[in-house]
Amino acid sequence: MTEKDNLLVRFDGETETISYKTSKNGVFQEDPVRPFGDEDMLDITTDARMDVSDLRDRSQGVSNLMSTATGEQNQYDDFHTIDWLKDLGRDRFRHRVIEHRAKENIWHRLRYLHDAWSGWVCVFLVGLTSGCVAGVVDISASWLTNLKEGICAEQFWFNQEHCCWSANDNDTSVNGCSQWFTWPELFGIYGDGAGAYLLRYMFYVIWALIFSSLAVLLVRVFAPYACGGGIAEIKTILSGFIIRGYLGKWTLLIKAVGVVLSTSAGLCLGKEGPLVHVACCCGNIFAHFFPKYGRNEAKKREILSAAAAAGVSVAFGAPIGGVLFSLEEVSYYFPMKTLWRSFFCAMVAAFVLRSINPFGNNRVAIFYLDYDVPWFFFELVPFMILGIFGGLFGAFFIRANSWWVRFKKASSFSKYPVSEVLLITLLTALVSFPNPYTRMSTLTLMERLFAQCGPADESDLCSYNRTFNQNDGKMQLGAPTAGLSHAMGLLFLALLFKIAFTIFTMGVKVPAGLYIPSLAIGAIAGRMLGVGVEQLVYHFPNFAPFKTECGSAGSKCVTPGLYAVVGACAALAGVTRMTVSLVVMMFEVTGGLPYIVPLMVATMMAKWVGDAIVPGSIYDRQIVMNNYPFLDNKDEFNYTTIAADVMQPRPNEPPLGVLTQDSMRLAEVETLLSETDFNGYPVVVSQESQHLMGYILRRDLKTALAQARKNADHTDESPVYFGRRIPLQEGAGPLPLKLSMLVDLAPITITDQTPMETVIDMFRKLGLRTVLVTHNGRLLGIITKKDVLKHVNHMSHR
C-alpha cells in the first residue's frame, strides 16, 4: 500500500498549527513532526471535515495557510520591521473562520464571543494595572522626596503632608508640624543657624546620591532598556519595529522603581514620560494572555496604543488628552475601534488613580486653577510672546541636547554611565539646595507658580503692597516689595539652572521624563512675565488697552499664575511640537477650560517658531540619532526621484539573490541562505528570463529546509520546486521538495519608473517591509524600508 501524506491546516479558534495527515488502509493519523516531503511529494490539500474549505486566505496570494510551522510567537527577529499587510490579513482570515464556525455549536459560539470581547478585557486590565502602578509611583516619589528634608517620627512611611494630617496640625511648613522632624532636629539642632543649614545641606546631597546610584545600578544590572523616557522608542515600536525586551516584565519593574528613585534624587527630570513606557509594558504583558493580540504583532499594537493613552491619563490626570496624545504623537495605525478602546483604557486608569488619590486633593487634576479674574484681549500679546519663548527654548534645547548626546557617544563619557549619573546628581544637589525654588520638588514649584495670590498668602511671590476690598471681595493692585524682587531674582536663577541641567540630564542611564522639566521652565518664564505685565498695568493704568479692559485704576485684572500655565504649555509645545493633545492635556491638568484660547495661541506660536528653526520634535531627533527605522506620516517628500534611483542592487554591485521556480537543488538553496542574510527572496521563472513569480520569506524557507533534512530521502541533489506546476522527471531520482505553499504569489510590486513620493506613501500607509521593482514583469531589484529611509535622509541633507 503506498502511503500518501497531506498537509493539514488546523484552526482551533485562537491559533493555527500545521500537521501531517497520514492515511494507511483508510485510517487517518496525524504526525505533527513529519517533514516537508514523502514518496509522492507534499502538497496542500484541505479536509472538509477538519478545515473550512470555503474560507481561504487570499490576502497574500497563497492558499488557506496562515502561518508556518514556526508559530507566530517569534515570527519576527529582533530589530526587524513587521509586515502590517500580512499580519492584518492573517487576523481577518482568523476572524472569518471563527465567525463561520460560530454557527456550528455552542462551544464555537462561546469562542466567537470570547474573541469579540477579549480586546475590551485586555485594555481594562491594562488601565487597571497602569492606574495602580502610577498611584504607587506617585506616593513613593512623594515620600522619598520628603525624606531628603526630614522624617515623620511616629510613622516613618508618611510624607510631610500626611504626617501633619495624622498629627492634626494645620501648619505643614518646615518646623511647623509637631510630628515632622528635619534631620538637624533629629540630632538636637534647632533653628536656622549655620550648623542646621549645613546638616540639612549634607543630608540633601547624600540622599540624592543614594537614590540616583540605586536607580542607575538597577537599570544597568537588570533592565538596560529602562533608562530614558521611552517615548521615541514607543513611537518606533508602534510604527512596526521589533525591540525585544523593551516592553518586558523586568523593564516594567525597574522602570517603575527607577523613576521613583531618579525623581526623588532631585534630578531635572520627570516621571510622566516613563509612566507612558510603564503602561505600554503592561499592555505588552497582558496582550500575551490573549492569543488574538499576543501572536499578531500588528494587532498587539492596538493594545499598545490604548496603553499609551492610559499612561498619559495616569501621568497627568488627563484621560482625554491621553487619547489624543496616542492618536497625534505616538500611534502609527489607529483605527476607530482603537480610539474607543483607548478612551475606555484611559478612563479606567484615571478612575483607579482617582480612587487611590495619591495627591490627597480628591481630584484627578494635578493643578487645579481657581482664578477669579478672566483673561483679557490685550493679554494675547504677552501670550504670543510666551509662545515665541517656548519655540525658541524648544529649538535651543533640541540642538543642545542632541549635541551633548553625540559628544558623549564620541567621547569616553559613554563608558562610565554610573559615574556620569553620580556626577550630575552631585552637581544638581549642590547647586539646587541654596535656591528654595530649585530645592523643592518640581511639582511643588509648579503648584506655587500656578497659584493665585490670596489675602493670606505671605510668600515672596505674592509680596505686594496691596489691599483687599471687603465690599467686592477683590484684591487691589499694589507696588511690589523687596520680597517680590528677591523672588524674581531667584526665579531667574532657577530658570537658568533648569535649562542647563535639563540639557545634561536627558540621556543619562536612569528613567527620565522630559515633560515636567519643560513645563517647569515655561512656568518660571511665564510667572516672571506675568508679574511684569501686572506691574505695567499698575504703573500705566490710563494706557488705552489697560483702561478699557481693566476699568478703574487699582483693580486687579492680571493673574501671573495664568501666565505660568500658558508659559508651561508653550515650553512643552516647543520641545515636543504637540498641539491638540497638549492643549487638552493642559486644561485637564489645571481644570482651566475658560483659558483654552490663551493655551491654543501659545501652543501654535511655539510650534511655528520651533519648526522654523529646528523641524521636528525632540523625539524625532532621538529617533534619527538612534537610527530607528521610522517613517513619519507628517513629513513630506518633495523630490522627483524614481524607484530605479533607489532600488537594490545598484550598478556595479552583485546581482540580486533570487530563487528559480523549478531549477534549483536543495544544496543550492542552502548555499544561498548561508551566503546571504536577506529577509526574503524573490522567486523567478528562470535566471535567464527573470520574470517574477512570487516572494518567499527567509524564515519560512529555513524552517522548511530544516524539516526536509530530517527525511533521509532528501539529499543535496533533491530538486526544490517553488511553483505549482511540477516538471516531469525521467527515471528514478532524489526525492523532490515542493514549497509552493510558502510562496507569496501576490507580492507588492512597482515599476522602475514609479515616483519615490508614491513609493514612500506606500511604505507609510501600507506598513510595507519590501517592494519588488519590475519592468514589463521582469525583476529588476528590491526596495526595503531601510533603503527608503536612507534615500529620504540623503535627499533632505543634499
JSON list of N, CA and C in Angstrom, two decimals, residues 523-554:
[
{"chain": "A", "resi": 523, "resn": "ALA", "atom": "N", "xyz": [6.83, 77.50, 33.03]},
{"chain": "A", "resi": 523, "resn": "ALA", "atom": "CA", "xyz": [6.07, 78.11, 34.13]},
{"chain": "A", "resi": 523, "resn": "ALA", "atom": "C", "xyz": [6.87, 79.23, 34.80]},
{"chain": "A", "resi": 524, "resn": "ILE", "atom": "N", "xyz": [8.17, 79.02, 34.97]},
{"chain": "A", "resi": 524, "resn": "ILE", "atom": "CA", "xyz": [9.02, 80.07, 35.57]},
{"chain": "A", "resi": 524, "resn": "ILE", "atom": "C", "xyz": [9.02, 81.31, 34.68]},
{"chain": "A", "resi": 525, "resn": "ALA", "atom": "N", "xyz": [9.27, 81.10, 33.38]},
{"chain": "A", "resi": 525, "resn": "ALA", "atom": "CA", "xyz": [9.29, 82.25, 32.46]},
{"chain": "A", "resi": 525, "resn": "ALA", "atom": "C", "xyz": [7.92, 82.93, 32.42]},
{"chain": "A", "resi": 526, "resn": "GLY", "atom": "N", "xyz": [6.86, 82.14, 32.42]},
{"chain": "A", "resi": 526, "resn": "GLY", "atom": "CA", "xyz": [5.53, 82.73, 32.38]},
{"chain": "A", "resi": 526, "resn": "GLY", "atom": "C", "xyz": [5.19, 83.53, 33.62]},
{"chain": "A", "resi": 527, "resn": "ARG", "atom": "N", "xyz": [5.58, 83.03, 34.79]},
{"chain": "A", "resi": 527, "resn": "ARG", "atom": "CA", "xyz": [5.30, 83.76, 36.03]},
{"chain": "A", "resi": 527, "resn": "ARG", "atom": "C", "xyz": [6.04, 85.08, 36.05]},
{"chain": "A", "resi": 528, "resn": "MET", "atom": "N", "xyz": [7.28, 85.07, 35.62]},
{"chain": "A", "resi": 528, "resn": "MET", "atom": "CA", "xyz": [8.06, 86.31, 35.58]},
{"chain": "A", "resi": 528, "resn": "MET", "atom": "C", "xyz": [7.44, 87.31, 34.62]},
{"chain": "A", "resi": 529, "resn": "LEU", "atom": "N", "xyz": [7.01, 86.85, 33.44]},
{"chain": "A", "resi": 529, "resn": "LEU", "atom": "CA", "xyz": [6.37, 87.77, 32.50]},
{"chain": "A", "resi": 529, "resn": "LEU", "atom": "C", "xyz": [5.04, 88.25, 33.04]},
{"chain": "A", "resi": 530, "resn": "GLY", "atom": "N", "xyz": [4.31, 87.37, 33.71]},
{"chain": "A", "resi": 530, "resn": "GLY", "atom": "CA", "xyz": [3.03, 87.78, 34.28]},
{"chain": "A", "resi": 530, "resn": "GLY", "atom": "C", "xyz": [3.17, 88.87, 35.32]},
{"chain": "A", "resi": 531, "resn": "VAL", "atom": "N", "xyz": [4.19, 88.77, 36.17]},
{"chain": "A", "resi": 531, "resn": "VAL", "atom": "CA", "xyz": [4.44, 89.82, 37.15]},
{"chain": "A", "resi": 531, "resn": "VAL", "atom": "C", "xyz": [4.80, 91.12, 36.45]},
{"chain": "A", "resi": 532, "resn": "GLY", "atom": "N", "xyz": [5.58, 91.00, 35.37]},
{"chain": "A", "resi": 532, "resn": "GLY", "atom": "CA", "xyz": [5.93, 92.21, 34.62]},
{"chain": "A", "resi": 532, "resn": "GLY", "atom": "C", "xyz": [4.72, 92.88, 34.00]},
{"chain": "A", "resi": 533, "resn": "VAL", "atom": "N", "xyz": [3.82, 92.11, 33.39]},
{"chain": "A", "resi": 533, "resn": "VAL", "atom": "CA", "xyz": [2.60, 92.68, 32.81]},
{"chain": "A", "resi": 533, "resn": "VAL", "atom": "C", "xyz": [1.72, 93.28, 33.91]},
{"chain": "A", "resi": 534, "resn": "GLU", "atom": "N", "xyz": [1.67, 92.60, 35.04]},
{"chain": "A", "resi": 534, "resn": "GLU", "atom": "CA", "xyz": [0.87, 93.11, 36.15]},
{"chain": "A", "resi": 534, "resn": "GLU", "atom": "C", "xyz": [1.37, 94.48, 36.61]},
{"chain": "A", "resi": 535, "resn": "GLN", "atom": "N", "xyz": [2.67, 94.65, 36.65]},
{"chain": "A", "resi": 535, "resn": "GLN", "atom": "CA", "xyz": [3.22, 95.93, 37.08]},
{"chain": "A", "resi": 535, "resn": "GLN", "atom": "C", "xyz": [3.06, 97.01, 36.01]},
{"chain": "A", "resi": 536, "resn": "LEU", "atom": "N", "xyz": [3.07, 96.60, 34.74]},
{"chain": "A", "resi": 536, "resn": "LEU", "atom": "CA", "xyz": [2.77, 97.57, 33.68]},
{"chain": "A", "resi": 536, "resn": "LEU", "atom": "C", "xyz": [1.36, 98.12, 33.84]},
{"chain": "A", "resi": 537, "resn": "VAL", "atom": "N", "xyz": [0.42, 97.25, 34.12]},
{"chain": "A", "resi": 537, "resn": "VAL", "atom": "CA", "xyz": [-0.96, 97.69, 34.33]},
{"chain": "A", "resi": 537, "resn": "VAL", "atom": "C", "xyz": [-1.05, 98.59, 35.55]},
{"chain": "A", "resi": 538, "resn": "TYR", "atom": "N", "xyz": [-0.28, 98.31, 36.59]},
{"chain": "A", "resi": 538, "resn": "TYR", "atom": "CA", "xyz": [-0.31, 99.11, 37.82]},
{"chain": "A", "resi": 538, "resn": "TYR", "atom": "C", "xyz": [0.28, 100.50, 37.59]},
{"chain": "A", "resi": 539, "resn": "HIS", "atom": "N", "xyz": [1.40, 100.58, 36.86]},
{"chain": "A", "resi": 539, "resn": "HIS", "atom": "CA", "xyz": [2.08, 101.86, 36.68]},
{"chain": "A", "resi": 539, "resn": "HIS", "atom": "C", "xyz": [1.49, 102.68, 35.54]},
{"chain": "A", "resi": 540, "resn": "PHE", "atom": "N", "xyz": [0.81, 102.05, 34.60]},
{"chain": "A", "resi": 540, "resn": "PHE", "atom": "CA", "xyz": [0.23, 102.78, 33.47]},
{"chain": "A", "resi": 540, "resn": "PHE", "atom": "C", "xyz": [-1.25, 102.44, 33.35]},
{"chain": "A", "resi": 541, "resn": "PRO", "atom": "N", "xyz": [-2.02, 102.81, 34.35]},
{"chain": "A", "resi": 541, "resn": "PRO", "atom": "CA", "xyz": [-3.45, 102.42, 34.33]},
{"chain": "A", "resi": 541, "resn": "PRO", "atom": "C", "xyz": [-4.25, 103.14, 33.26]},
{"chain": "A", "resi": 542, "resn": "ASN", "atom": "N", "xyz": [-3.77, 104.29, 32.77]},
{"chain": "A", "resi": 542, "resn": "ASN", "atom": "CA", "xyz": [-4.53, 105.05, 31.77]},
{"chain": "A", "resi": 542, "resn": "ASN", "atom": "C", "xyz": [-4.19, 104.67, 30.34]},
{"chain": "A", "resi": 543, "resn": "PHE", "atom": "N", "xyz": [-3.27, 103.73, 30.17]},
{"chain": "A", "resi": 543, "resn": "PHE", "atom": "CA", "xyz": [-2.98, 103.24, 28.83]},
{"chain": "A", "resi": 543, "resn": "PHE", "atom": "C", "xyz": [-4.25, 102.62, 28.26]},
{"chain": "A", "resi": 544, "resn": "ALA", "atom": "N", "xyz": [-4.57, 102.97, 26.98]},
{"chain": "A", "resi": 544, "resn": "ALA", "atom": "CA", "xyz": [-5.89, 102.66, 26.42]},
{"chain": "A", "resi": 544, "resn": "ALA", "atom": "C", "xyz": [-6.30, 101.19, 26.58]},
{"chain": "A", "resi": 545, "resn": "PRO", "atom": "N", "xyz": [-5.46, 100.22, 26.19]},
{"chain": "A", "resi": 545, "resn": "PRO", "atom": "CA", "xyz": [-5.91, 98.82, 26.36]},
{"chain": "A", "resi": 545, "resn": "PRO", "atom": "C", "xyz": [-6.16, 98.45, 27.82]},
{"chain": "A", "resi": 546, "resn": "PHE", "atom": "N", "xyz": [-5.28, 98.96, 28.73]},
{"chain": "A", "resi": 546, "resn": "PHE", "atom": "CA", "xyz": [-5.44, 98.63, 30.15]},
{"chain": "A", "resi": 546, "resn": "PHE", "atom": "C", "xyz": [-6.71, 99.27, 30.71]},
{"chain": "A", "resi": 547, "resn": "LYS", "atom": "N", "xyz": [-6.92, 100.54, 30.35]},
{"chain": "A", "resi": 547, "resn": "LYS", "atom": "CA", "xyz": [-8.07, 101.25, 30.90]},
{"chain": "A", "resi": 547, "resn": "LYS", "atom": "C", "xyz": [-9.39, 100.67, 30.38]},
{"chain": "A", "resi": 548, "resn": "THR", "atom": "N", "xyz": [-9.37, 100.26, 29.10]},
{"chain": "A", "resi": 548, "resn": "THR", "atom": "CA", "xyz": [-10.60, 99.70, 28.53]},
{"chain": "A", "resi": 548, "resn": "THR", "atom": "C", "xyz": [-10.95, 98.36, 29.15]},
{"chain": "A", "resi": 549, "resn": "GLU", "atom": "N", "xyz": [-9.95, 97.51, 29.35]},
{"chain": "A", "resi": 549, "resn": "GLU", "atom": "CA", "xyz": [-10.20, 96.16, 29.84]},
{"chain": "A", "resi": 549, "resn": "GLU", "atom": "C", "xyz": [-10.30, 96.11, 31.36]},
{"chain": "A", "resi": 550, "resn": "CYS", "atom": "N", "xyz": [-9.40, 96.84, 32.04]},
{"chain": "A", "resi": 550, "resn": "CYS", "atom": "CA", "xyz": [-9.31, 96.71, 33.49]},
{"chain": "A", "resi": 550, "resn": "CYS", "atom": "C", "xyz": [-10.22, 97.67, 34.23]},
{"chain": "A", "resi": 551, "resn": "GLY", "atom": "N", "xyz": [-10.65, 98.73, 33.60]},
{"chain": "A", "resi": 551, "resn": "GLY", "atom": "CA", "xyz": [-11.53, 99.66, 34.28]},
{"chain": "A", "resi": 551, "resn": "GLY", "atom": "C", "xyz": [-10.75, 100.62, 35.14]},
{"chain": "A", "resi": 552, "resn": "SER", "atom": "N", "xyz": [-11.24, 100.83, 36.36]},
{"chain": "A", "resi": 552, "resn": "SER", "atom": "CA", "xyz": [-10.64, 101.83, 37.25]},
{"chain": "A", "resi": 552, "resn": "SER", "atom": "C", "xyz": [-9.26, 101.41, 37.68]},
{"chain": "A", "resi": 553, "resn": "ALA", "atom": "N", "xyz": [-8.46, 102.42, 38.00]},
{"chain": "A", "resi": 553, "resn": "ALA", "atom": "CA", "xyz": [-7.10, 102.18, 38.47]},
{"chain": "A", "resi": 553, "resn": "ALA", "atom": "C", "xyz": [-7.13, 101.44, 39.79]},
{"chain": "A", "resi": 554, "resn": "GLY", "atom": "N", "xyz": [-6.19, 100.50, 39.90]},
{"chain": "A", "resi": 554, "resn": "GLY", "atom": "CA", "xyz": [-6.08, 99.76, 41.15]},
{"chain": "A", "resi": 554, "resn": "GLY", "atom": "C", "xyz": [-6.81, 98.45, 41.15]}
]
